[in-house]
Coordinates of N, CA, C and O in Angstrom, one line a residue:
M1 N -2.5 19.0 15.3 CA -2.4 17.2 15.6 C -2.2 16.1 14.5 O -2.2 17.3 13.5
K2 N -1.5 15.3 15.5 CA -0.6 14.7 14.2 C -1.1 13.5 12.9 O -3.0 13.7 13.6
T3 N -1.1 13.5 12.0 CA -2.0 13.2 11.0 C -1.3 12.1 10.6 O -0.1 12.2 10.1
I4 N -1.7 10.8 10.2 CA -1.4 9.6 9.1 C -2.0 9.2 8.1 O -3.3 9.6 8.2
Y5 N -1.3 8.8 6.8 CA -1.9 9.4 5.5 C -1.2 7.8 5.7 O -0.6 7.5 5.3
Y6 N -2.6 6.9 5.6 CA -2.6 5.5 4.7 C -2.8 5.0 3.9 O -4.3 4.9 3.2
H7 N -1.8 4.8 2.4 CA -1.7 4.5 1.5 C -2.2 2.8 0.9 O -0.5 2.4 1.4
L8 N -3.0 2.1 0.8 CA -2.9 0.3 0.4 C -2.7 1.1 -1.2 O -4.6 1.0 -2.1
L9 N -2.2 -0.1 -1.8 CA -2.4 -0.2 -2.8 C -2.1 -1.6 -3.0 O -1.0 -2.4 -3.0
I10 N -2.8 -2.4 -4.4 CA -4.0 -3.1 -4.4 C -3.7 -4.2 -5.9 O -4.3 -3.3 -6.4
D11 N -2.8 -5.1 -5.8 CA -2.9 -5.3 -6.8 C -3.9 -6.7 -7.6 O -4.6 -7.2 -7.1
A12 N -4.6 -5.9 -8.8 CA -6.3 -6.0 -9.4 C -5.3 -6.8 -10.6 O -6.9 -7.1 -11.5
S13 N -4.7 -7.9 -10.6 CA -4.3 -8.9 -11.8 C -4.7 -9.7 -12.0 O -5.4 -10.4 -10.6
K14 N -5.0 -10.5 -12.7 CA -6.0 -11.8 -13.3 C -5.4 -12.4 -12.6 O -6.2 -13.4 -12.0
S15 N -4.1 -12.8 -12.2 CA -3.7 -14.0 -11.0 C -4.4 -13.5 -9.6 O -4.0 -14.2 -8.6
M16 N -5.0 -12.4 -9.5 CA -5.4 -12.1 -7.9 C -7.6 -12.6 -7.9 O -7.9 -12.8 -7.4
S17 N -7.6 -13.1 -9.4 CA -9.6 -12.6 -9.5 C -9.3 -14.6 -8.4 O -10.4 -14.2 -8.0
R18 N -9.0 -15.4 -8.4 CA -9.0 -16.0 -7.6 C -9.6 -15.5 -6.1 O -10.5 -16.9 -5.3
Y19 N -9.0 -15.0 -5.3 CA -9.0 -14.6 -4.6 C -9.7 -13.5 -4.1 O -9.6 -12.8 -2.6
W20 N -10.4 -12.6 -5.1 CA -10.5 -11.4 -4.9 C -11.5 -10.7 -3.6 O -11.5 -9.7 -2.6
E21 N -12.7 -11.6 -4.0 CA -13.3 -11.8 -2.9 C -13.1 -11.7 -1.2 O -13.2 -11.4 -0.9
A22 N -11.8 -12.7 -1.7 CA -11.7 -13.3 0.2 C -10.9 -11.5 0.8 O -10.8 -11.3 2.0
L23 N -9.8 -11.2 -0.7 CA -9.7 -10.0 -0.5 C -10.1 -8.7 0.4 O -10.0 -8.2 1.1
V24 N -11.2 -8.7 -0.8 CA -12.7 -7.6 -0.3 C -13.0 -8.4 1.2 O -13.0 -6.4 1.8
K25 N -13.1 -9.0 1.9 CA -13.6 -8.7 2.6 C -12.7 -8.9 4.0 O -13.9 -8.6 5.0
Q26 N -11.7 -9.5 3.6 CA -10.1 -8.7 5.1 C -10.1 -7.6 4.5 O -9.9 -6.4 5.8
L27 N -10.0 -7.0 3.5 CA -10.2 -5.5 3.5 C -10.8 -5.0 4.3 O -11.1 -3.4 4.4
N28 N -12.2 -5.1 4.1 CA -13.4 -4.7 4.8 C -13.6 -4.4 6.8 O -13.3 -3.4 6.9
A29 N -12.6 -6.0 6.8 CA -12.4 -6.2 8.1 C -11.5 -5.2 8.8 O -11.4 -4.6 9.8
H30 N -10.3 -5.0 7.2 CA -9.5 -4.6 8.1 C -9.9 -2.9 8.1 O -8.7 -1.7 9.4
Y31 N -10.6 -2.2 7.7 CA -10.3 -0.8 7.5 C -11.6 -0.4 9.0 O -11.5 0.2 9.7
K32 N -12.2 -1.5 8.7 CA -13.4 -1.1 10.8 C -12.3 -1.5 11.6 O -12.0 -0.5 12.1
T33 N -11.3 -1.8 11.0 CA -10.6 -2.2 12.8 C -9.4 -0.4 13.0 O -9.5 -0.4 13.6
T34 N -8.7 -0.7 11.6 CA -7.8 0.7 11.7 C -9.6 2.0 12.3 O -8.5 2.6 12.8
R35 N -10.1 2.1 11.7 CA -10.9 2.9 12.5 C -11.2 3.2 13.9 O -11.5 4.1 14.5
K36 N -11.7 2.0 14.5 CA -11.2 1.6 15.5 C -10.3 2.0 16.1 O -10.7 2.8 17.8
V37 N -9.6 1.1 15.6 CA -7.7 1.7 16.5 C -8.0 3.5 16.3 O -7.3 4.1 17.6
E38 N -7.6 3.8 15.5 CA -8.0 5.3 15.3 C -8.7 6.4 16.5 O -7.6 7.0 16.8
A39 N -9.9 5.6 16.4 CA -10.1 6.5 17.5 C -10.4 6.2 18.9 O -10.4 7.4 20.1
L40 N -8.9 5.7 19.4 CA -8.0 5.6 20.6 C -6.8 6.9 20.7 O -6.5 6.5 21.6
Y41 N -6.7 7.4 19.5 CA -5.7 8.1 19.6 C -5.6 9.5 19.0 O -6.8 10.2 19.3
T42 N -5.1 10.5 19.5 CA -5.2 11.7 19.4 C -4.9 12.0 18.3 O -3.8 12.9 17.8
I43 N -5.8 11.8 17.0 CA -5.0 11.8 15.3 C -5.8 11.8 14.5 O -7.5 11.4 14.8
E44 N -5.8 12.3 13.5 CA -6.1 11.8 12.3 C -5.4 11.0 11.3 O -4.4 11.5 10.5
L45 N -6.3 10.0 11.0 CA -6.2 9.4 10.0 C -6.9 9.4 8.7 O -8.2 9.2 8.8
K46 N -6.1 9.3 7.3 CA -7.0 9.5 6.2 C -6.3 7.8 5.4 O -5.1 7.6 5.5
T47 N -7.6 7.9 4.6 CA -7.0 6.3 4.0 C -7.3 6.6 3.0 O -8.2 7.1 2.0
G48 N -6.3 6.3 2.5 CA -6.3 6.1 0.7 C -5.8 4.5 -0.4 O -5.4 3.8 1.0
I49 N -6.6 4.7 -0.7 CA -7.1 3.2 -1.6 C -6.6 3.3 -3.6 O -7.2 3.4 -4.1
G50 N -5.4 2.4 -3.4 CA -4.6 2.8 -5.2 C -5.6 1.4 -5.6 O -4.7 -0.1 -4.8
V51 N -5.6 0.8 -6.4 CA -5.5 -1.1 -7.3 C -4.9 -0.6 -8.9 O -5.9 0.4 -9.4
F52 N -4.5 -1.6 -8.9 CA -3.3 -1.8 -10.2 C -3.7 -2.8 -11.1 O -3.6 -3.4 -10.0
N53 N -3.7 -2.6 -12.1 CA -3.2 -3.8 -12.9 C -2.6 -3.3 -14.4 O -2.2 -1.7 -14.1
L54 N -2.6 -4.1 -15.6 CA -2.1 -3.0 -16.8 C -2.7 -2.2 -17.5 O -2.5 -0.8 -17.8
D55 N -3.9 -2.3 -17.0 CA -5.2 -1.7 -17.9 C -5.3 -0.5 -17.7 O -6.0 0.5 -17.4
N56 N -5.2 -0.7 -15.9 CA -5.3 0.9 -15.6 C -5.3 1.0 -13.9 O -6.1 0.0 -13.1
I57 N -3.8 1.9 -13.3 CA -3.7 1.8 -12.5 C -3.9 2.5 -11.8 O -3.4 3.4 -10.4
F58 N -5.2 3.2 -11.9 CA -5.9 4.1 -11.4 C -7.2 4.5 -10.6 O -7.4 4.9 -10.1
L59 N -7.4 3.0 -10.5 CA -9.2 2.5 -9.8 C -9.2 3.4 -9.2 O -8.3 2.9 -7.5
D60 N -10.3 3.2 -8.6 CA -10.7 4.2 -7.4 C -9.8 4.2 -6.4 O -9.7 4.6 -5.2
M61 N -9.3 5.5 -6.5 CA -7.9 5.8 -6.0 C -8.5 6.1 -4.6 O -7.2 5.9 -3.9
I62 N -8.9 7.1 -4.4 CA -9.0 7.5 -3.5 C -10.8 6.7 -3.2 O -11.6 7.5 -4.0
V63 N -11.5 6.4 -2.6 CA -12.8 6.0 -1.6 C -13.2 6.1 0.0 O -11.7 5.9 0.9
Q64 N -13.4 6.6 0.2 CA -14.1 6.6 1.5 C -14.9 5.1 2.2 O -14.6 4.6 3.9
S65 N -15.0 4.3 1.9 CA -15.2 2.7 1.5 C -14.3 1.4 1.2 O -14.9 1.9 -0.7
P66 N -13.8 0.5 1.8 CA -13.5 -0.2 0.5 C -14.4 -0.9 -0.2 O -14.1 -2.0 -1.3
A67 N -15.5 -1.1 -0.1 CA -16.7 -1.5 -0.4 C -16.8 -1.0 -1.8 O -17.4 -2.8 -2.4
I68 N -16.4 -0.9 -2.7 CA -16.3 -0.4 -4.1 C -15.8 -1.6 -4.4 O -15.6 -1.4 -5.8
L69 N -14.3 -1.9 -3.9 CA -13.9 -3.2 -4.6 C -14.5 -4.2 -4.8 O -14.0 -5.1 -5.9
K70 N -15.6 -4.7 -4.8 CA -16.5 -5.8 -5.0 C -17.0 -5.8 -6.6 O -16.7 -6.3 -7.3
T71 N -17.0 -4.7 -7.6 CA -17.2 -4.1 -8.6 C -16.3 -4.5 -9.5 O -16.4 -3.7 -10.7
I72 N -14.7 -4.8 -8.6 CA -14.0 -5.0 -10.0 C -13.5 -6.8 -9.7 O -13.5 -6.9 -9.3
K73 N -13.7 -6.5 -11.3 CA -13.1 -7.4 -11.7 C -11.7 -8.0 -12.3 O -10.6 -7.3 -13.2
P74 N -10.9 -8.3 -11.5 CA -9.1 -8.9 -11.4 C -9.1 -8.6 -13.3 O -9.7 -10.3 -13.4
D75 N -8.1 -8.4 -13.8 CA -7.7 -9.3 -15.0 C -6.6 -8.2 -15.5 O -5.8 -8.0 -14.9
S76 N -5.7 -8.6 -16.5 CA -4.4 -8.4 -16.9 C -3.1 -8.7 -16.8 O -3.2 -9.3 -15.4
R77 N -2.0 -7.7 -17.0 CA -0.9 -8.3 -16.6 C -0.6 -7.1 -15.2 O -0.9 -5.6 -14.9
T78 N 0.8 -7.0 -14.4 CA 1.1 -6.4 -13.3 C 1.2 -5.6 -13.8 O 3.4 -5.3 -14.0
A79 N 1.6 -3.5 -13.7 CA 1.9 -2.9 -13.4 C 3.0 -2.3 -12.9 O 2.5 -0.8 -12.4
L80 N 3.2 -2.9 -11.9 CA 3.9 -2.8 -10.4 C 4.9 -1.3 -10.1 O 4.2 -1.1 -9.4
Y81 N 5.6 -1.1 -11.0 CA 6.4 0.6 -11.2 C 6.0 1.2 -10.9 O 5.9 2.4 -10.4
D82 N 4.9 1.7 -12.3 CA 4.3 2.1 -12.8 C 3.3 2.4 -11.9 O 3.1 3.9 -11.3
A83 N 2.7 1.7 -11.0 CA 1.6 1.6 -9.8 C 2.2 2.7 -9.2 O 1.7 3.2 -8.1
I84 N 3.6 2.4 -7.9 CA 3.9 2.4 -6.6 C 4.3 4.0 -7.3 O 3.8 4.7 -6.5
I85 N 4.7 4.4 -8.2 CA 5.3 6.0 -8.4 C 4.4 6.8 -8.7 O 4.3 8.0 -8.6
T86 N 3.3 6.3 -9.8 CA 1.9 6.7 -10.0 C 0.7 7.3 -8.6 O 0.1 7.9 -8.6
N87 N 1.2 5.9 -7.9 CA 0.3 6.3 -6.0 C 0.6 6.8 -5.2 O 0.6 7.2 -4.2
I88 N 2.3 6.9 -5.4 CA 3.2 8.2 -4.8 C 3.0 9.5 -4.8 O 3.1 10.5 -4.6
D89 N 2.8 9.9 -6.1 CA 2.3 11.1 -6.5 C 1.6 11.5 -6.3 O 1.5 12.7 -6.1
F90 N 0.4 10.7 -6.4 CA -1.1 11.1 -5.7 C -1.2 11.6 -4.5 O -1.6 12.6 -3.8
V91 N -0.2 10.6 -3.3 CA -0.5 11.0 -1.9 C 0.3 12.0 -2.0 O 0.3 12.6 -1.0
E92 N 1.9 12.2 -2.4 CA 2.0 13.7 -2.2 C 1.3 15.0 -2.4 O 1.2 16.3 -2.3
N93 N 0.6 15.2 -4.0 CA -0.3 15.6 -4.4 C -1.9 16.1 -3.4 O -1.9 16.7 -3.3
E94 N -2.3 14.9 -2.8 CA -3.3 15.1 -1.7 C -2.5 15.9 -0.5 O -2.8 16.6 0.1
L95 N -0.8 15.9 -0.6 CA -0.8 16.2 1.1 C -0.4 18.2 0.9 O -0.6 18.5 1.6
L96 N -0.1 17.4 -0.5 CA 0.6 19.1 -0.7 C -1.5 20.3 -0.8 O -1.5 21.2 0.0
K97 N -2.2 19.5 -1.2 CA -3.3 20.3 -1.6 C -4.1 20.3 0.0 O -4.4 21.9 0.7
A98 N -4.2 19.2 1.0 CA -4.1 19.5 2.6 C -3.2 20.4 3.2 O -3.5 20.8 4.1
Q99 N -2.1 21.3 2.6 CA -0.9 21.2 3.0 C -0.5 20.8 5.0 O -0.5 21.8 5.1
S100 N -0.3 19.7 4.2 CA 0.3 18.7 5.3 C 1.2 17.7 5.4 O 1.0 17.3 6.4
A101 N 1.9 17.6 4.5 CA 2.9 16.9 4.3 C 4.2 17.0 5.4 O 4.4 16.4 5.5
I102 N 4.5 18.4 6.5 CA 5.0 18.6 7.3 C 5.0 17.5 8.6 O 5.6 16.8 8.9
D103 N 3.7 18.1 9.1 CA 3.2 16.8 10.3 C 2.8 15.6 9.8 O 2.0 16.1 10.4
T104 N 3.0 14.6 9.0 CA 1.9 13.6 8.2 C 3.2 12.4 8.2 O 4.3 12.9 7.7
T105 N 2.4 11.3 8.7 CA 3.3 10.0 8.6 C 2.6 9.7 7.3 O 1.3 9.0 7.6
I106 N 3.6 9.2 6.4 CA 2.4 8.1 5.8 C 2.8 6.8 5.4 O 4.1 6.6 6.0
V107 N 1.8 6.0 6.2 CA 2.2 4.6 5.6 C 2.0 4.1 4.3 O 0.3 4.3 4.3
F108 N 3.0 3.8 3.4 CA 2.3 3.6 2.5 C 3.0 1.4 2.0 O 3.3 0.9 2.1
V109 N 1.7 1.0 1.7 CA 1.6 -0.4 2.0 C 1.7 -0.6 0.3 O 0.5 -0.4 -0.3
V110 N 2.4 -1.9 -0.6 CA 1.6 -2.8 -1.9 C 1.3 -4.1 -1.6 O 1.9 -5.0 -0.9
L111 N 0.6 -4.5 -1.8 CA -0.3 -5.6 -2.1 C 0.7 -6.6 -3.3 O -1.1 -5.9 -4.1
T112 N 1.1 -7.1 -3.6 CA 0.5 -8.2 -4.6 C 0.8 -9.8 -4.6 O 1.7 -10.1 -3.5
D113 N 0.9 -10.1 -5.3 CA 1.3 -11.1 -5.2 C 1.6 -11.6 -7.0 O 2.0 -12.9 -7.1
G114 N 2.5 -10.9 -8.2 CA 2.9 -10.9 -9.1 C 3.9 -9.9 -9.0 O 4.2 -8.7 -8.5
H115 N 4.5 -10.6 -9.5 CA 6.4 -10.0 -10.6 C 5.8 -9.0 -11.6 O 5.5 -8.6 -11.8
E116 N 6.5 -7.8 -11.3 CA 6.8 -6.7 -13.0 C 6.4 -7.7 -14.2 O 7.2 -7.8 -14.1
N117 N 5.5 -6.9 -14.9 CA 5.9 -7.2 -16.1 C 5.0 -6.4 -17.1 O 4.3 -7.4 -18.0
A118 N 4.7 -5.4 -16.6 CA 3.6 -4.4 -17.7 C 4.2 -3.1 -17.3 O 3.6 -2.2 -18.4
S119 N 4.8 -2.7 -17.0 CA 4.9 -1.5 -16.8 C 5.2 -0.7 -18.0 O 6.7 -1.7 -18.5
K120 N 5.4 0.4 -18.7 CA 5.9 1.1 -19.4 C 5.7 2.7 -19.2 O 6.8 2.9 -20.2
L121 N 5.8 3.3 -17.9 CA 6.4 4.5 -17.4 C 7.6 4.5 -17.0 O 8.6 5.5 -17.0
Y122 N 8.1 3.5 -16.0 CA 8.8 3.5 -14.8 C 9.5 2.2 -15.1 O 8.9 1.1 -15.3
D123 N 10.9 2.2 -14.3 CA 11.1 0.8 -13.9 C 11.9 0.7 -12.4 O 11.5 1.1 -11.6
A124 N 12.5 -0.8 -12.3 CA 12.7 -0.4 -10.6 C 14.0 0.5 -10.4 O 14.3 0.7 -9.2
Q125 N 14.4 0.8 -10.8 CA 16.0 2.2 -10.7 C 14.5 3.4 -10.5 O 15.2 3.7 -8.9
D126 N 13.9 4.0 -10.9 CA 13.1 4.8 -10.5 C 12.1 4.5 -9.1 O 12.3 5.6 -8.6
V127 N 12.2 3.0 -9.1 CA 11.1 3.1 -8.3 C 12.1 3.0 -6.9 O 11.7 3.4 -5.7
R128 N 13.2 2.1 -6.7 CA 14.3 2.3 -6.1 C 14.4 4.1 -5.5 O 14.7 3.9 -3.9
E129 N 14.8 5.0 -6.7 CA 15.6 5.9 -6.1 C 14.3 6.7 -5.8 O 14.4 7.6 -4.9
T130 N 13.2 7.0 -5.9 CA 12.1 7.7 -5.1 C 12.0 7.2 -3.6 O 11.7 7.3 -3.2
I131 N 11.1 5.8 -3.4 CA 11.6 5.3 -2.5 C 13.2 5.8 -1.4 O 12.0 6.4 0.2
M132 N 14.1 5.7 -2.4 CA 15.0 6.0 -1.0 C 14.9 8.0 -0.8 O 15.6 7.8 0.4
K133 N 14.9 8.4 -1.6 CA 14.6 10.2 -1.5 C 13.4 10.2 -0.4 O 13.4 11.0 0.6
L134 N 12.1 8.9 -0.4 CA 11.3 10.0 1.1 C 11.7 9.2 1.7 O 11.7 9.5 3.2
Q135 N 12.0 8.1 2.0 CA 12.2 7.3 3.6 C 13.6 8.4 4.3 O 13.6 8.5 5.0
Q136 N 14.6 8.7 3.3 CA 15.4 10.2 4.1 C 14.3 11.0 4.5 O 14.7 11.9 5.4
E137 N 13.3 11.3 3.7 CA 12.5 12.4 4.4 C 12.3 12.4 6.3 O 11.4 13.4 7.1
G138 N 11.8 10.8 6.0 CA 11.5 10.6 7.4 C 10.3 10.5 7.8 O 9.9 9.6 9.0
N139 N 9.3 10.9 7.2 CA 8.4 10.0 7.2 C 7.4 9.8 6.6 O 6.1 9.5 6.5
W140 N 8.3 8.6 6.1 CA 7.5 7.9 4.9 C 7.8 6.2 5.8 O 8.7 6.5 5.0
E141 N 7.2 5.5 5.6 CA 7.2 4.0 5.7 C 6.6 3.3 4.8 O 5.1 3.2 4.4
F142 N 7.1 2.2 4.2 CA 6.8 1.9 3.1 C 6.6 0.2 3.9 O 7.6 -0.4 4.2
I143 N 5.7 -0.7 3.2 CA 5.1 -1.8 3.8 C 4.9 -2.7 1.8 O 4.1 -2.6 1.5
F144 N 5.8 -4.1 2.0 CA 5.2 -4.5 0.6 C 4.8 -5.6 1.5 O 5.5 -6.5 1.9
L145 N 4.0 -6.5 1.0 CA 2.9 -7.7 1.3 C 3.5 -8.0 0.1 O 2.6 -7.5 -1.1
G146 N 4.2 -9.3 0.1 CA 3.5 -10.2 -1.2 C 3.8 -11.8 -1.0 O 3.6 -12.4 0.1
A147 N 2.3 -11.9 -1.8 CA 1.6 -13.2 -2.0 C 1.8 -14.4 -2.1 O 1.8 -14.2 -3.7
D148 N 2.3 -15.7 -2.1 CA 3.5 -16.6 -3.0 C 4.4 -15.7 -3.5 O 5.0 -16.6 -4.5
L149 N 4.5 -14.8 -2.8 CA 6.0 -14.2 -3.7 C 7.5 -14.6 -2.5 O 7.0 -14.5 -1.4
D150 N 8.6 -15.0 -3.3 CA 9.5 -14.8 -2.9 C 10.1 -13.7 -2.3 O 10.4 -12.7 -3.5
V151 N 10.0 -12.8 -1.4 CA 10.7 -11.1 -1.1 C 11.5 -11.0 -1.4 O 12.2 -10.3 -1.8
N152 N 12.9 -11.5 -0.9 CA 14.2 -12.3 -1.2 C 14.3 -11.9 -2.5 O 15.0 -11.1 -3.2
E153 N 14.0 -12.5 -3.2 CA 13.9 -12.0 -4.4 C 13.9 -11.0 -5.2 O 14.1 -10.0 -6.0
I154 N 13.0 -10.5 -4.7 CA 12.6 -8.7 -5.2 C 13.0 -8.2 -4.4 O 12.8 -6.7 -5.4
N155 N 14.1 -8.3 -3.4 CA 14.7 -7.2 -2.4 C 16.0 -7.1 -3.4 O 16.8 -6.1 -3.6
K156 N 16.3 -8.0 -4.0 CA 17.7 -8.2 -4.9 C 17.2 -7.4 -6.6 O 18.3 -6.6 -6.5
I157 N 15.7 -7.5 -6.4 CA 15.5 -6.7 -7.8 C 15.9 -5.2 -7.4 O 16.2 -4.0 -8.6
L158 N 15.0 -5.0 -6.1 CA 14.5 -3.1 -6.1 C 16.4 -2.8 -5.3 O 15.9 -1.5 -5.7
K159 N 16.3 -3.5 -4.5 CA 17.3 -3.0 -3.9 C 17.6 -1.7 -2.7 O 18.0 -0.7 -3.3
I160 N 16.3 -1.9 -2.2 CA 15.4 -0.7 -1.0 C 16.3 -0.7 0.5 O 15.6 -1.9 0.9
P161 N 16.8 -0.1 0.5 CA 17.5 -0.4 2.3 C 16.7 0.1 3.2 O 15.3 0.3 2.3
Q162 N 15.9 -0.7 4.2 CA 15.2 -0.5 5.1 C 13.8 -0.9 4.4 O 12.6 0.5 5.0
F163 N 13.2 -1.1 3.4 CA 12.3 -1.8 2.9 C 11.7 -2.4 3.9 O 12.1 -4.1 3.9
N164 N 10.3 -3.0 4.2 CA 9.4 -3.7 5.4 C 9.1 -4.7 3.6 O 8.2 -4.5 3.5
Y165 N 9.6 -5.7 4.0 CA 9.4 -7.2 3.2 C 8.3 -8.1 4.3 O 8.7 -8.1 4.7
H166 N 7.3 -8.8 3.4 CA 6.4 -9.6 4.1 C 6.0 -10.7 2.7 O 5.6 -10.1 2.6
N167 N 5.5 -11.8 3.4 CA 5.3 -12.5 2.2 C 4.6 -13.5 3.1 O 4.1 -13.4 4.3
F168 N 3.1 -14.1 2.5 CA 2.3 -14.5 3.0 C 1.8 -15.3 1.8 O 2.0 -15.2 0.6
E169 N 0.9 -15.9 2.0 CA 0.3 -17.7 1.3 C -1.4 -17.0 1.3 O -1.7 -16.4 2.0
R170 N -1.5 -16.4 -0.1 CA -2.8 -16.1 -1.1 C -4.1 -16.2 0.1 O -4.8 -16.0 0.2
S171 N -3.7 -17.9 0.0 CA -4.7 -18.5 1.3 C -4.2 -18.5 2.6 O -6.0 -18.5 3.8
E172 N -3.7 -17.3 3.3 CA -3.4 -17.0 4.3 C -4.4 -15.4 4.7 O -2.9 -14.5 5.2
L173 N -4.8 -14.8 3.1 CA -5.1 -13.2 3.0 C -5.4 -13.0 4.8 O -5.1 -12.0 5.3
K174 N -6.3 -13.8 5.7 CA -6.9 -13.4 7.3 C -4.8 -12.8 8.1 O -5.3 -11.9 8.4
S175 N -4.1 -13.1 7.9 CA -2.3 -13.2 8.3 C -2.7 -11.6 8.2 O -1.9 -11.1 9.0
A176 N -1.8 -11.7 7.0 CA -1.9 -10.3 6.2 C -2.2 -9.6 6.3 O -1.4 -8.5 7.4
F177 N -4.1 -9.7 6.6 CA -4.3 -8.3 7.2 C -4.6 -8.0 8.6 O -4.5 -6.9 9.1
E178 N -4.3 -8.7 9.4 CA -4.1 -8.6 10.9 C -2.4 -7.8 11.0 O -2.4 -7.6 12.2
E179 N -1.5 -8.7 10.2 CA -0.1 -8.1 10.6 C -0.5 -6.3 10.2 O -0.1 -6.1 11.4
L180 N -0.8 -6.6 9.0 CA -1.4 -5.0 8.6 C -2.2 -3.9 9.7 O -1.5 -3.2 10.1
N181 N -2.6 -4.5 10.6 CA -3.5 -4.0 12.0 C -2.5 -3.5 12.7 O -2.9 -3.0 13.2
D182 N -1.8 -4.6 13.0 CA -0.5 -4.5 14.0 C 0.4 -3.1 12.9 O 0.6 -2.5 13.8
I183 N 0.4 -3.0 12.7 CA 1.3 -2.7 11.6 C 0.7 -1.1 12.3 O 1.8 -0.1 12.0
I184 N -0.8 -0.7 11.3 CA -1.2 0.5 11.8 C -0.8 1.2 13.1 O -1.1 1.8 13.4
L185 N -1.8 -0.3 14.2 CA -1.3 0.0 15.1 C 0.2 0.6 16.3 O 0.0 1.5 16.9
K186 N 0.8 0.1 15.6 CA 3.0 0.5 16.0 C 2.9 1.7 15.3 O 2.9 2.7 15.8
T187 N 1.8 2.5 14.8 CA 2.5 3.4 14.0 C 1.8 4.8 14.3 O 2.0 5.8 14.9
L188 N 0.1 4.1 14.5 CA -0.2 5.2 15.2 C 0.3 5.6 16.9 O 0.1 6.6 17.4
K189 N 0.6 4.4 17.6 CA 1.6 4.7 18.8 C 2.6 5.7 19.0 O 2.7 6.4 20.0
K190 N 3.5 5.5 17.9 CA 4.4 5.9 17.6 C 4.5 7.0 17.0 O 5.0 7.8 17.9
S191 N 3.2 7.7 16.1 CA 3.5 9.0 15.8 C 2.6 10.3 17.3 O 3.0 10.7 16.9
T192 N 1.8 9.3 18.2 CA 1.4 9.8 19.3 C 2.6 10.1 20.5 O 2.2 11.3 21.1
Q193 N 3.4 9.3 20.4 CA 4.6 9.7 21.8 C 5.1 10.5 20.9 O 6.1 11.2 22.0
A194 N 5.2 10.8 19.6 CA 6.3 11.6 19.0 C 5.9 13.5 19.2 O 6.5 14.1 18.6
Q195 N 4.9 13.3 19.6 CA 4.3 15.1 19.6 C 4.5 15.3 20.8 O 5.1 15.1 21.8

């Protein structure tokens, strides 16, 4: 059976604090919708959630339900590059443990409202090289959701070809998660047709 590993990496820096309650509400609805969609296909959907800021980029890395996010109080600065590479490493290790890397499609989504301003381990070049290498493998799909960000500006920094950037207003979180629902639906359809 085909497997899709869906990893959502969420910015929990201080600038997200005003929107955190709404984000958690939308995320829970998204999670339920994703599970309903999975039932329509002969597919195994694995879900991972990463939450990041400067203080702790490993918060609640894998959870069965995003409800745990209610307990998080967004704070600190945006360690975006560290979080991206750390979470990619985490997903790769999970796939190795499950020995399912070959027949798995990985959908890796980053949701942030801030530019990088706090990473200590990695820089833009590290992120670019890592993502481009994984894109060449053919089974990784990256989506970047920027809340109130100019995604073209981010693309100028990261310079990653075929990287899916999407812009939305923080006040329109519902629309952003509806778009995520569509992305997951299309990925499931595409994966089942490739079987």
